[in-house]
mmCIF file with all atom_site columns, C-alpha atoms in Angstrom:
data_model
loop_
_atom_site.group_PDB
_atom_site.id
_atom_site.type_symbol
_atom_site.label_atom_id
_atom_site.label_alt_id
_atom_site.label_comp_id
_atom_site.label_asym_id
_atom_site.label_entity_id
_atom_site.label_seq_id
_atom_site.pdbx_PDB_ins_code
_atom_site.Cartn_x
_atom_site.Cartn_y
_atom_site.Cartn_z
_atom_site.occupancy
_atom_site.B_iso_or_equiv
_atom_site.pdbx_formal_charge
_atom_site.auth_seq_id
_atom_site.auth_comp_id
_atom_site.auth_asym_id
_atom_site.auth_atom_id
_atom_site.pdbx_PDB_model_num
ATOM 1   C CA . GLY A 1 1   ? 0.236   -0.018  0.226  1.00 0.00 ? 24  GLY A CA 1
ATOM 2   C CA . ALA A 1 2   ? 0.969   3.749   -0.299 1.00 0.00 ? 25  ALA A CA 1
ATOM 3   C CA . GLY A 1 3   ? 1.423   3.910   3.639  1.00 0.00 ? 26  GLY A CA 1
ATOM 4   C CA . VAL A 1 4   ? 1.436   2.175   6.798  1.00 0.00 ? 27  VAL A CA 1
ATOM 5   C CA . SER A 1 5   ? -2.377  1.553   7.837  1.00 0.00 ? 28  SER A CA 1
ATOM 6   C CA . GLN A 1 6   ? -3.971  0.908   11.178 1.00 0.00 ? 29  GLN A CA 1
ATOM 7   C CA . SER A 1 7   ? -7.413  -0.134  12.167 1.00 0.00 ? 30  SER A CA 1
ATOM 8   C CA . PRO A 1 8   ? -9.547  0.726   14.160 1.00 0.00 ? 31  PRO A CA 1
ATOM 9   C CA . SER A 1 9   ? -8.257  4.319   14.249 1.00 0.00 ? 32  SER A CA 1
ATOM 10  C CA . ASN A 1 10  ? -10.300 4.471   17.343 1.00 0.00 ? 33  ASN A CA 1
ATOM 11  C CA . LYS A 1 11  ? -11.601 1.699   20.108 1.00 0.00 ? 34  LYS A CA 1
ATOM 12  C CA . VAL A 1 12  ? -13.291 2.199   23.226 1.00 0.00 ? 35  VAL A CA 1
ATOM 13  C CA . THR A 1 13  ? -13.647 -0.448  25.404 1.00 0.00 ? 36  THR A CA 1
ATOM 14  C CA . GLU A 1 14  ? -14.485 -1.824  28.990 1.00 0.00 ? 37  GLU A CA 1
ATOM 15  C CA . LYS A 1 15  ? -12.109 -2.815  31.472 1.00 0.00 ? 38  LYS A CA 1
ATOM 16  C CA . GLY A 1 16  ? -11.562 -6.346  31.378 1.00 0.00 ? 39  GLY A CA 1
ATOM 17  C CA . LYS A 1 17  ? -12.059 -6.929  27.802 1.00 0.00 ? 40  LYS A CA 1
ATOM 18  C CA . ASP A 1 18  ? -9.553  -8.198  25.048 1.00 0.00 ? 41  ASP A CA 1
ATOM 19  C CA . VAL A 1 19  ? -9.130  -5.823  22.353 1.00 0.00 ? 42  VAL A CA 1
ATOM 20  C CA . GLU A 1 20  ? -7.168  -6.412  18.818 1.00 0.00 ? 43  GLU A CA 1
ATOM 21  C CA . LEU A 1 21  ? -5.406  -3.745  16.919 1.00 0.00 ? 44  LEU A CA 1
ATOM 22  C CA . ARG A 1 22  ? -4.484  -4.240  13.334 1.00 0.00 ? 45  ARG A CA 1
ATOM 23  C CA . CYS A 1 23  ? -1.143  -3.169  11.342 1.00 0.00 ? 46  CYS A CA 1
ATOM 24  C CA . ASP A 1 24  ? -0.830  -3.378  7.699  1.00 0.00 ? 47  ASP A CA 1
ATOM 25  C CA . PRO A 1 25  ? 2.669   -2.208  6.851  1.00 0.00 ? 48  PRO A CA 1
ATOM 26  C CA . ILE A 1 26  ? 4.227   -0.900  3.375  1.00 0.00 ? 49  ILE A CA 1
ATOM 27  C CA . SER A 1 27  ? 4.556   -3.511  0.990  1.00 0.00 ? 50  SER A CA 1
ATOM 28  C CA . GLY A 1 28  ? 8.025   -5.076  1.059  1.00 0.00 ? 51  GLY A CA 1
ATOM 29  C CA . HIS A 1 29  ? 9.029   -3.428  4.280  1.00 0.00 ? 52  HIS A CA 1
ATOM 30  C CA . THR A 1 30  ? 10.354  -6.262  6.423  1.00 0.00 ? 53  THR A CA 1
ATOM 31  C CA . ALA A 1 31  ? 10.559  -4.615  9.742  1.00 0.00 ? 54  ALA A CA 1
ATOM 32  C CA . LEU A 1 32  ? 7.714   -3.669  11.761 1.00 0.00 ? 55  LEU A CA 1
ATOM 33  C CA . TYR A 1 33  ? 7.340   -2.044  15.231 1.00 0.00 ? 56  TYR A CA 1
ATOM 34  C CA . TRP A 1 34  ? 4.565   -1.096  17.743 1.00 0.00 ? 57  TRP A CA 1
ATOM 35  C CA . TYR A 1 35  ? 4.872   1.660   20.088 1.00 0.00 ? 58  TYR A CA 1
ATOM 36  C CA . ARG A 1 36  ? 2.836   2.935   22.730 1.00 0.00 ? 59  ARG A CA 1
ATOM 37  C CA . GLN A 1 37  ? 2.439   6.532   23.180 1.00 0.00 ? 60  GLN A CA 1
ATOM 38  C CA . ARG A 1 38  ? 0.795   7.886   26.128 1.00 0.00 ? 61  ARG A CA 1
ATOM 39  C CA . LEU A 1 39  ? -0.717  11.505  26.589 1.00 0.00 ? 62  LEU A CA 1
ATOM 40  C CA . GLY A 1 40  ? 2.197   13.665  27.239 1.00 0.00 ? 63  GLY A CA 1
ATOM 41  C CA . GLN A 1 41  ? 4.492   10.933  27.190 1.00 0.00 ? 64  GLN A CA 1
ATOM 42  C CA . GLY A 1 42  ? 7.375   9.895   24.584 1.00 0.00 ? 65  GLY A CA 1
ATOM 43  C CA . LEU A 1 43  ? 6.983   6.875   22.441 1.00 0.00 ? 66  LEU A CA 1
ATOM 44  C CA . GLU A 1 44  ? 7.715   3.438   24.369 1.00 0.00 ? 67  GLU A CA 1
ATOM 45  C CA . PHE A 1 45  ? 8.770   0.668   22.233 1.00 0.00 ? 68  PHE A CA 1
ATOM 46  C CA . LEU A 1 46  ? 6.721   -2.836  22.606 1.00 0.00 ? 69  LEU A CA 1
ATOM 47  C CA . ILE A 1 47  ? 7.812   -5.247  20.190 1.00 0.00 ? 70  ILE A CA 1
ATOM 48  C CA . TYR A 1 48  ? 9.570   -5.398  16.851 1.00 0.00 ? 71  TYR A CA 1
ATOM 49  C CA . PHE A 1 49  ? 9.580   -8.015  13.921 1.00 0.00 ? 72  PHE A CA 1
ATOM 50  C CA . GLN A 1 50  ? 12.189  -8.448  11.321 1.00 0.00 ? 73  GLN A CA 1
ATOM 51  C CA . GLY A 1 51  ? 11.309  -11.013 8.517  1.00 0.00 ? 74  GLY A CA 1
ATOM 52  C CA . ASN A 1 52  ? 11.343  -14.792 9.891  1.00 0.00 ? 75  ASN A CA 1
ATOM 53  C CA . SER A 1 53  ? 13.507  -13.907 12.901 1.00 0.00 ? 76  SER A CA 1
ATOM 54  C CA . ALA A 1 54  ? 12.365  -13.991 16.385 1.00 0.00 ? 77  ALA A CA 1
ATOM 55  C CA . PRO A 1 55  ? 10.549  -11.098 17.848 1.00 0.00 ? 78  PRO A CA 1
ATOM 56  C CA . ASP A 1 56  ? 12.159  -8.779  20.201 1.00 0.00 ? 79  ASP A CA 1
ATOM 57  C CA . LYS A 1 57  ? 9.171   -8.588  22.292 1.00 0.00 ? 80  LYS A CA 1
ATOM 58  C CA . SER A 1 58  ? 11.507  -6.410  25.235 1.00 0.00 ? 81  SER A CA 1
ATOM 59  C CA . GLY A 1 59  ? 9.131   -3.766  25.284 1.00 0.00 ? 82  GLY A CA 1
ATOM 60  C CA . LEU A 1 60  ? 6.145   -5.557  26.259 1.00 0.00 ? 83  LEU A CA 1
ATOM 61  C CA . PRO A 1 61  ? 4.954   -4.226  29.706 1.00 0.00 ? 84  PRO A CA 1
ATOM 62  C CA . SER A 1 62  ? 3.121   -7.470  30.674 1.00 0.00 ? 85  SER A CA 1
ATOM 63  C CA . ASP A 1 63  ? 2.300   -10.949 29.793 1.00 0.00 ? 86  ASP A CA 1
ATOM 64  C CA . ARG A 1 64  ? -1.426  -9.333  28.740 1.00 0.00 ? 87  ARG A CA 1
ATOM 65  C CA . PHE A 1 65  ? 0.467   -7.701  25.599 1.00 0.00 ? 88  PHE A CA 1
ATOM 66  C CA . SER A 1 66  ? 1.224   -9.972  22.705 1.00 0.00 ? 89  SER A CA 1
ATOM 67  C CA . ALA A 1 67  ? 1.416   -9.885  18.940 1.00 0.00 ? 90  ALA A CA 1
ATOM 68  C CA . GLU A 1 68  ? 2.038   -11.894 15.962 1.00 0.00 ? 91  GLU A CA 1
ATOM 69  C CA . ARG A 1 69  ? 2.838   -11.144 12.242 1.00 0.00 ? 92  ARG A CA 1
ATOM 70  C CA . THR A 1 70  ? 2.643   -13.297 9.624  1.00 0.00 ? 93  THR A CA 1
ATOM 71  C CA . GLY A 1 71  ? 5.640   -13.041 7.267  1.00 0.00 ? 94  GLY A CA 1
ATOM 72  C CA . GLU A 1 72  ? 6.184   -9.760  6.014  1.00 0.00 ? 95  GLU A CA 1
ATOM 73  C CA . SER A 1 73  ? 2.680   -8.548  5.942  1.00 0.00 ? 96  SER A CA 1
ATOM 74  C CA . VAL A 1 74  ? -0.155  -7.959  8.553  1.00 0.00 ? 97  VAL A CA 1
ATOM 75  C CA . SER A 1 75  ? 0.580   -7.937  12.060 1.00 0.00 ? 98  SER A CA 1
ATOM 76  C CA . THR A 1 76  ? -2.040  -7.726  15.207 1.00 0.00 ? 99  THR A CA 1
ATOM 77  C CA . LEU A 1 77  ? -1.559  -6.415  18.772 1.00 0.00 ? 100 LEU A CA 1
ATOM 78  C CA . THR A 1 78  ? -3.515  -8.072  21.334 1.00 0.00 ? 101 THR A CA 1
ATOM 79  C CA . ILE A 1 79  ? -4.260  -6.504  24.715 1.00 0.00 ? 102 ILE A CA 1
ATOM 80  C CA . GLN A 1 80  ? -6.076  -9.008  27.263 1.00 0.00 ? 103 GLN A CA 1
ATOM 81  C CA . ARG A 1 81  ? -8.162  -8.094  29.997 1.00 0.00 ? 104 ARG A CA 1
ATOM 82  C CA . THR A 1 82  ? -7.678  -4.298  29.136 1.00 0.00 ? 105 THR A CA 1
ATOM 83  C CA . GLN A 1 83  ? -6.828  -2.050  32.200 1.00 0.00 ? 106 GLN A CA 1
ATOM 84  C CA . GLN A 1 84  ? -7.479  1.748   32.242 1.00 0.00 ? 107 GLN A CA 1
ATOM 85  C CA . GLU A 1 85  ? -3.715  2.216   32.274 1.00 0.00 ? 108 GLU A CA 1
ATOM 86  C CA . ASP A 1 86  ? -3.737  0.581   28.830 1.00 0.00 ? 109 ASP A CA 1
ATOM 87  C CA . SER A 1 87  ? -5.562  3.721   27.560 1.00 0.00 ? 110 SER A CA 1
ATOM 88  C CA . ALA A 1 88  ? -3.424  5.241   25.052 1.00 0.00 ? 111 ALA A CA 1
ATOM 89  C CA . VAL A 1 89  ? -2.097  5.598   20.977 1.00 0.00 ? 112 VAL A CA 1
ATOM 90  C CA . TYR A 1 90  ? -0.978  2.375   19.706 1.00 0.00 ? 113 TYR A CA 1
ATOM 91  C CA . LEU A 1 91  ? 1.293   3.556   16.642 1.00 0.00 ? 114 LEU A CA 1
ATOM 92  C CA . CYS A 1 92  ? 2.911   0.808   13.949 1.00 0.00 ? 115 CYS A CA 1
ATOM 93  C CA . ALA A 1 93  ? 5.659   1.641   11.850 1.00 0.00 ? 116 ALA A CA 1
ATOM 94  C CA . SER A 1 94  ? 7.397   -0.171  9.441  1.00 0.00 ? 117 SER A CA 1
ATOM 95  C CA . SER A 1 95  ? 11.075  -0.052  7.306  1.00 0.00 ? 118 SER A CA 1
ATOM 96  C CA . LEU A 1 96  ? 12.640  -1.568  4.916  1.00 0.00 ? 119 LEU A CA 1
ATOM 97  C CA . VAL A 1 97  ? 15.005  -3.708  6.936  1.00 0.00 ? 120 VAL A CA 1
ATOM 98  C CA . ARG A 1 98  ? 16.201  -2.827  10.538 1.00 0.00 ? 121 ARG A CA 1
ATOM 99  C CA . SER A 1 99  ? 19.407  -0.762  10.534 1.00 0.00 ? 122 SER A CA 1
ATOM 100 C CA . ALA A 1 100 ? 20.738  2.081   12.568 1.00 0.00 ? 123 ALA A CA 1
ATOM 101 C CA . ASN A 1 101 ? 19.938  5.008   9.746  1.00 0.00 ? 124 ASN A CA 1
ATOM 102 C CA . GLU A 1 102 ? 16.710  3.151   8.142  1.00 0.00 ? 125 GLU A CA 1
ATOM 103 C CA . LYS A 1 103 ? 13.898  5.791   7.858  1.00 0.00 ? 126 LYS A CA 1
ATOM 104 C CA . LEU A 1 104 ? 10.588  4.713   9.720  1.00 0.00 ? 127 LEU A CA 1
ATOM 105 C CA . PHE A 1 105 ? 7.289   5.272   8.191  1.00 0.00 ? 128 PHE A CA 1
ATOM 106 C CA . PHE A 1 106 ? 4.352   5.357   11.221 1.00 0.00 ? 129 PHE A CA 1
ATOM 107 C CA . GLY A 1 107 ? 0.647   4.723   10.689 1.00 0.00 ? 130 GLY A CA 1
ATOM 108 C CA . SER A 1 108 ? -2.000  7.209   12.174 1.00 0.00 ? 131 SER A CA 1
ATOM 109 C CA . GLY A 1 109 ? -2.449  5.043   15.293 1.00 0.00 ? 132 GLY A CA 1
ATOM 110 C CA . THR A 1 110 ? -5.255  3.589   17.163 1.00 0.00 ? 133 THR A CA 1
ATOM 111 C CA . GLN A 1 111 ? -6.612  5.577   20.138 1.00 0.00 ? 134 GLN A CA 1
ATOM 112 C CA . LEU A 1 112 ? -7.773  2.763   22.896 1.00 0.00 ? 135 LEU A CA 1
ATOM 113 C CA . SER A 1 113 ? -9.724  4.178   25.635 1.00 0.00 ? 136 SER A CA 1
ATOM 114 C CA . VAL A 1 114 ? -10.570 1.893   28.311 1.00 0.00 ? 137 VAL A CA 1
ATOM 115 C CA . LEU A 1 115 ? -13.460 3.054   30.403 1.00 0.00 ? 138 LEU A CA 1
ATOM 116 C CA . LYS B 2 1   ? 20.373  5.913   31.577 1.00 0.00 ? 5   LYS B CA 1
ATOM 117 C CA . ASN B 2 2   ? 19.676  6.901   27.649 1.00 0.00 ? 6   ASN B CA 1
ATOM 118 C CA . GLN B 2 3   ? 17.544  9.821   27.770 1.00 0.00 ? 7   GLN B CA 1
ATOM 119 C CA . VAL B 2 4   ? 16.163  12.499  25.558 1.00 0.00 ? 8   VAL B CA 1
ATOM 120 C CA . GLU B 2 5   ? 15.054  15.812  26.798 1.00 0.00 ? 9   GLU B CA 1
ATOM 121 C CA . GLN B 2 6   ? 13.409  18.902  24.322 1.00 0.00 ? 10  GLN B CA 1
ATOM 122 C CA . SER B 2 7   ? 12.197  22.023  25.530 1.00 0.00 ? 11  SER B CA 1
ATOM 123 C CA . PRO B 2 8   ? 10.237  23.830  25.504 1.00 0.00 ? 12  PRO B CA 1
ATOM 124 C CA . GLN B 2 9   ? 7.416   21.317  26.386 1.00 0.00 ? 13  GLN B CA 1
ATOM 125 C CA . SER B 2 10  ? 5.289   24.003  24.371 1.00 0.00 ? 14  SER B CA 1
ATOM 126 C CA . LEU B 2 11  ? 5.351   27.158  22.355 1.00 0.00 ? 15  LEU B CA 1
ATOM 127 C CA . ILE B 2 12  ? 3.274   29.648  20.906 1.00 0.00 ? 16  ILE B CA 1
ATOM 128 C CA . ILE B 2 13  ? 4.149   31.574  17.845 1.00 0.00 ? 17  ILE B CA 1
ATOM 129 C CA . LEU B 2 14  ? 2.631   34.213  15.125 1.00 0.00 ? 18  LEU B CA 1
ATOM 130 C CA . GLU B 2 15  ? 2.627   33.267  11.886 1.00 0.00 ? 19  GLU B CA 1
ATOM 131 C CA . GLY B 2 16  ? 5.635   34.429  9.700  1.00 0.00 ? 20  GLY B CA 1
ATOM 132 C CA . LYS B 2 17  ? 7.833   34.222  12.621 1.00 0.00 ? 21  LYS B CA 1
ATOM 133 C CA . ASN B 2 18  ? 10.736  31.999  13.294 1.00 0.00 ? 22  ASN B CA 1
ATOM 134 C CA . CYS B 2 19  ? 11.247  29.631  16.226 1.00 0.00 ? 23  CYS B CA 1
ATOM 135 C CA . THR B 2 20  ? 14.105  26.986  17.622 1.00 0.00 ? 24  THR B CA 1
ATOM 136 C CA . LEU B 2 21  ? 13.226  23.972  19.306 1.00 0.00 ? 25  LEU B CA 1
ATOM 137 C CA . GLN B 2 22  ? 15.868  22.181  21.432 1.00 0.00 ? 26  GLN B CA 1
ATOM 138 C CA . CYS B 2 23  ? 16.813  18.568  22.218 1.00 0.00 ? 27  CYS B CA 1
ATOM 139 C CA . ASN B 2 24  ? 19.594  17.385  24.511 1.00 0.00 ? 28  ASN B CA 1
ATOM 140 C CA . TYR B 2 25  ? 20.375  13.662  24.656 1.00 0.00 ? 29  TYR B CA 1
ATOM 141 C CA . THR B 2 26  ? 22.305  11.293  27.015 1.00 0.00 ? 30  THR B CA 1
ATOM 142 C CA . VAL B 2 27  ? 22.541  8.409   24.504 1.00 0.00 ? 31  VAL B CA 1
ATOM 143 C CA . SER B 2 28  ? 25.738  6.023   24.255 1.00 0.00 ? 32  SER B CA 1
ATOM 144 C CA . PRO B 2 29  ? 26.637  4.881   21.646 1.00 0.00 ? 33  PRO B CA 1
ATOM 145 C CA . PHE B 2 30  ? 25.170  7.261   19.515 1.00 0.00 ? 34  PHE B CA 1
ATOM 146 C CA . SER B 2 31  ? 24.292  6.226   15.822 1.00 0.00 ? 35  SER B CA 1
ATOM 147 C CA . ASN B 2 32  ? 22.261  9.203   14.200 1.00 0.00 ? 36  ASN B CA 1
ATOM 148 C CA . LEU B 2 33  ? 19.444  11.935  15.789 1.00 0.00 ? 37  LEU B CA 1
ATOM 149 C CA . ARG B 2 34  ? 16.059  12.090  14.014 1.00 0.00 ? 38  ARG B CA 1
ATOM 150 C CA . TRP B 2 35  ? 13.462  15.122  14.147 1.00 0.00 ? 39  TRP B CA 1
ATOM 151 C CA . TYR B 2 36  ? 10.070  14.096  13.386 1.00 0.00 ? 40  TYR B CA 1
ATOM 152 C CA . LYS B 2 37  ? 6.807   15.949  12.960 1.00 0.00 ? 41  LYS B CA 1
ATOM 153 C CA . GLN B 2 38  ? 3.604   14.743  14.611 1.00 0.00 ? 42  GLN B CA 1
ATOM 154 C CA . ASP B 2 39  ? 0.234   16.255  13.711 1.00 0.00 ? 43  ASP B CA 1
ATOM 155 C CA . THR B 2 40  ? -2.668  15.639  16.106 1.00 0.00 ? 44  THR B CA 1
ATOM 156 C CA . GLY B 2 41  ? -4.173  12.258  15.520 1.00 0.00 ? 45  GLY B CA 1
ATOM 157 C CA . ARG B 2 42  ? -1.606  11.307  12.948 1.00 0.00 ? 46  ARG B CA 1
ATOM 158 C CA . GLY B 2 43  ? 1.630   9.358   12.979 1.00 0.00 ? 47  GLY B CA 1
ATOM 159 C CA . PRO B 2 44  ? 5.148   10.876  13.488 1.00 0.00 ? 48  PRO B CA 1
ATOM 160 C CA . VAL B 2 45  ? 6.714   11.849  10.093 1.00 0.00 ? 49  VAL B CA 1
ATOM 161 C CA . SER B 2 46  ? 10.525  12.006  9.271  1.00 0.00 ? 50  SER B CA 1
ATOM 162 C CA . LEU B 2 47  ? 11.798  15.533  8.941  1.00 0.00 ? 51  LEU B CA 1
ATOM 163 C CA . THR B 2 48  ? 15.715  14.968  9.060  1.00 0.00 ? 52  THR B CA 1
ATOM 164 C CA . ILE B 2 49  ? 18.172  12.274  9.739  1.00 0.00 ? 53  ILE B CA 1
ATOM 165 C CA . MET B 2 50  ? 21.610  13.363  11.099 1.00 0.00 ? 54  MET B CA 1
ATOM 166 C CA . THR B 2 51  ? 24.546  11.195  11.656 1.00 0.00 ? 55  THR B CA 1
ATOM 167 C CA . PHE B 2 52  ? 27.682  12.063  14.152 1.00 0.00 ? 56  PHE B CA 1
ATOM 168 C CA . SER B 2 53  ? 29.721  13.677  11.261 1.00 0.00 ? 57  SER B CA 1
ATOM 169 C CA . GLU B 2 54  ? 26.621  15.804  9.857  1.00 0.00 ? 58  GLU B CA 1
ATOM 170 C CA . ASN B 2 55  ? 26.434  19.600  11.891 1.00 0.00 ? 59  ASN B CA 1
ATOM 171 C CA . THR B 2 56  ? 23.201  20.753  9.908  1.00 0.00 ? 60  THR B CA 1
ATOM 172 C CA . LYS B 2 57  ? 20.532  19.547  7.535  1.00 0.00 ? 61  LYS B CA 1
ATOM 173 C CA . SER B 2 58  ? 17.818  21.349  5.750  1.00 0.00 ? 62  SER B CA 1
ATOM 174 C CA . ASN B 2 59  ? 14.383  20.010  4.541  1.00 0.00 ? 63  ASN B CA 1
ATOM 175 C CA . GLY B 2 60  ? 12.577  23.297  3.360  1.00 0.00 ? 64  GLY B CA 1
ATOM 176 C CA . ARG B 2 61  ? 11.990  25.652  6.019  1.00 0.00 ? 65  ARG B CA 1
ATOM 177 C CA . TYR B 2 62  ? 13.046  23.246  8.600  1.00 0.00 ? 66  TYR B CA 1
ATOM 178 C CA . THR B 2 63  ? 16.719  23.324  9.568  1.00 0.00 ? 67  THR B CA 1
ATOM 179 C CA . ALA B 2 64  ? 18.663  21.074  11.981 1.00 0.00 ? 68  ALA B CA 1
ATOM 180 C CA . THR B 2 65  ? 21.569  21.227  13.763 1.00 0.00 ? 69  THR B CA 1
ATOM 181 C CA . LEU B 2 66  ? 23.512  18.515  15.743 1.00 0.00 ? 70  LEU B CA 1
ATOM 182 C CA . ASP B 2 67  ? 26.324  19.326  18.156 1.00 0.00 ? 71  ASP B CA 1
ATOM 183 C CA . ALA B 2 68  ? 28.047  15.611  18.842 1.00 0.00 ? 72  ALA B CA 1
ATOM 184 C CA . ASP B 2 69  ? 30.276  17.092  21.535 1.00 0.00 ? 73  ASP B CA 1
ATOM 185 C CA . THR B 2 70  ? 27.864  18.850  23.585 1.00 0.00 ? 74  THR B CA 1
ATOM 186 C CA . LYS B 2 71  ? 24.764  16.231  22.684 1.00 0.00 ? 75  LYS B CA 1
ATOM 187 C CA . GLN B 2 72  ? 22.575  18.755  21.890 1.00 0.00 ? 76  GLN B CA 1
ATOM 188 C CA . SER B 2 73  ? 20.320  19.176  18.683 1.00 0.00 ? 77  SER B CA 1
ATOM 189 C CA . SER B 2 74  ? 17.948  22.064  17.771 1.00 0.00 ? 78  SER B CA 1
ATOM 190 C CA . LEU B 2 75  ? 15.187  22.234  14.800 1.00 0.00 ? 79  LEU B CA 1
ATOM 191 C CA . HIS B 2 76  ? 14.694  25.970  13.592 1.00 0.00 ? 80  HIS B CA 1
ATOM 192 C CA . ILE B 2 77  ? 11.759  26.527  11.631 1.00 0.00 ? 81  ILE B CA 1
ATOM 193 C CA . THR B 2 78  ? 11.771  29.575  9.400  1.00 0.00 ? 82  THR B CA 1
ATOM 194 C CA . ALA B 2 79  ? 8.664   31.742  8.519  1.00 0.00 ? 83  ALA B CA 1
ATOM 195 C CA . SER B 2 80  ? 6.270   29.385  10.393 1.00 0.00 ? 84  SER B CA 1
ATOM 196 C CA . GLN B 2 81  ? 3.036   28.754  8.670  1.00 0.00 ? 85  GLN B CA 1
ATOM 197 C CA . LEU B 2 82  ? -0.407  27.841  10.569 1.00 0.00 ? 86  LEU B CA 1
ATOM 198 C CA . SER B 2 83  ? 0.400   24.167  9.076  1.00 0.00 ? 87  SER B CA 1
ATOM 199 C CA . ASP B 2 84  ? 3.408   23.986  11.345 1.00 0.00 ? 88  ASP B CA 1
ATOM 200 C CA . SER B 2 85  ? 1.312   23.316  14.454 1.00 0.00 ? 89  SER B CA 1
ATOM 201 C CA . ALA B 2 86  ? 2.118   20.156  15.542 1.00 0.00 ? 90  ALA B CA 1
ATOM 202 C CA . SER B 2 87  ? 4.439   18.349  18.022 1.00 0.00 ? 91  SER B CA 1
ATOM 203 C CA . TYR B 2 88  ? 8.146   18.070  17.210 1.00 0.00 ? 92  TYR B CA 1
ATOM 204 C CA . ILE B 2 89  ? 9.800   14.931  18.405 1.00 0.00 ? 93  ILE B CA 1
ATOM 205 C CA . CYS B 2 90  ? 13.525  14.602  18.650 1.00 0.00 ? 94  CYS B CA 1
ATOM 206 C CA . VAL B 2 91  ? 14.796  10.527  18.520 1.00 0.00 ? 95  VAL B CA 1
ATOM 207 C CA . VAL B 2 92  ? 17.913  9.550   19.190 1.00 0.00 ? 96  VAL B CA 1
ATOM 208 C CA . SER B 2 93  ? 19.083  6.266   17.634 1.00 0.00 ? 97  SER B CA 1
ATOM 209 C CA . GLU B 2 94  ? 21.523  4.196   19.538 1.00 0.00 ? 98  GLU B CA 1
ATOM 210 C CA . GLY B 2 95  ? 23.835  1.572   18.762 1.00 0.00 ? 99  GLY B CA 1
ATOM 211 C CA . SER B 2 96  ? 24.107  -0.560  15.361 1.00 0.00 ? 100 SER B CA 1
ATOM 212 C CA . GLN B 2 97  ? 20.826  -1.880  15.752 1.00 0.00 ? 101 GLN B CA 1
ATOM 213 C CA . GLY B 2 98  ? 19.105  1.420   15.818 1.00 0.00 ? 102 GLY B CA 1
ATOM 214 C CA . ASN B 2 99  ? 16.962  0.997   19.119 1.00 0.00 ? 103 ASN B CA 1
ATOM 215 C CA . LEU B 2 100 ? 15.202  4.552   19.163 1.00 0.00 ? 104 LEU B CA 1
ATOM 216 C CA . ILE B 2 101 ? 15.216  6.651   22.196 1.00 0.00 ? 105 ILE B CA 1
ATOM 217 C CA . PHE B 2 102 ? 12.221  9.269   21.662 1.00 0.00 ? 106 PHE B CA 1
ATOM 218 C CA . GLY B 2 103 ? 11.702  12.510  23.493 1.00 0.00 ? 107 GLY B CA 1
ATOM 219 C CA . LYS B 2 104 ? 8.137   13.645  24.665 1.00 0.00 ? 108 LYS B CA 1
ATOM 220 C CA . GLY B 2 105 ? 8.285   16.515  22.100 1.00 0.00 ? 109 GLY B CA 1
ATOM 221 C CA . THR B 2 106 ? 7.574   19.991  21.798 1.00 0.00 ? 110 THR B CA 1
ATOM 222 C CA . LYS B 2 107 ? 4.019   21.265  20.973 1.00 0.00 ? 111 LYS B CA 1
ATOM 223 C CA . LEU B 2 108 ? 4.083   24.155  18.808 1.00 0.00 ? 112 LEU B CA 1
ATOM 224 C CA . SER B 2 109 ? 1.228   26.214  18.074 1.00 0.00 ? 113 SER B CA 1
ATOM 225 C CA . VAL B 2 110 ? 1.261   28.810  15.058 1.00 0.00 ? 114 VAL B CA 1
ATOM 226 C CA . LYS B 2 111 ? -1.437  31.422  15.430 1.00 0.00 ? 115 LYS B CA 1
ATOM 227 C CA . PRO B 2 112 ? -2.702  33.802  12.721 1.00 0.00 ? 116 PRO B CA 1
#
């Protein structure tokens, strides 16, 4: 596609429910990242995928968070038993490969509100 | 601890005026420094990427500077426009794998 696409753009859920967020990276980009952006805070790294390599899950805040990616295509971020502190914008980014100088392209994010 | 600090937190200027945003970092090993623009409700968009050997880089009315000795960077916006209203995020890339350390951003409002 022309850019990184994320859905839904907004999600309101009740505390305790599970949510699934979707990211469709730019075609041909092997690297895919998930970030969380809380109000007034910098982006926090969550998880990274590079091709068929094992993902880097070091940023996931708890075992309620998980993500999958099939090959070099769509990724889903799942949050189980949502808590109010999970409310944030979840941003997905992709790049051709993972290297220090590679430019990242971001989606518009999913605004998650947990009531 | 790897950190990126930005100032000011927010800024209001009149259309047509210039402004400068600051970024200080303590990231090691340093790979590069990036400035992103994030419009409300959108993802960040890259403005500039500077490596250790680059002192300045321009992108239209945006000019970024880097002083790797003092670990400081600035983003200068010339002849501001209403569309420049956004958050500007300084990001430092660490190490060979490019782990990104994000600042909290400066929220710029350009008023007519």
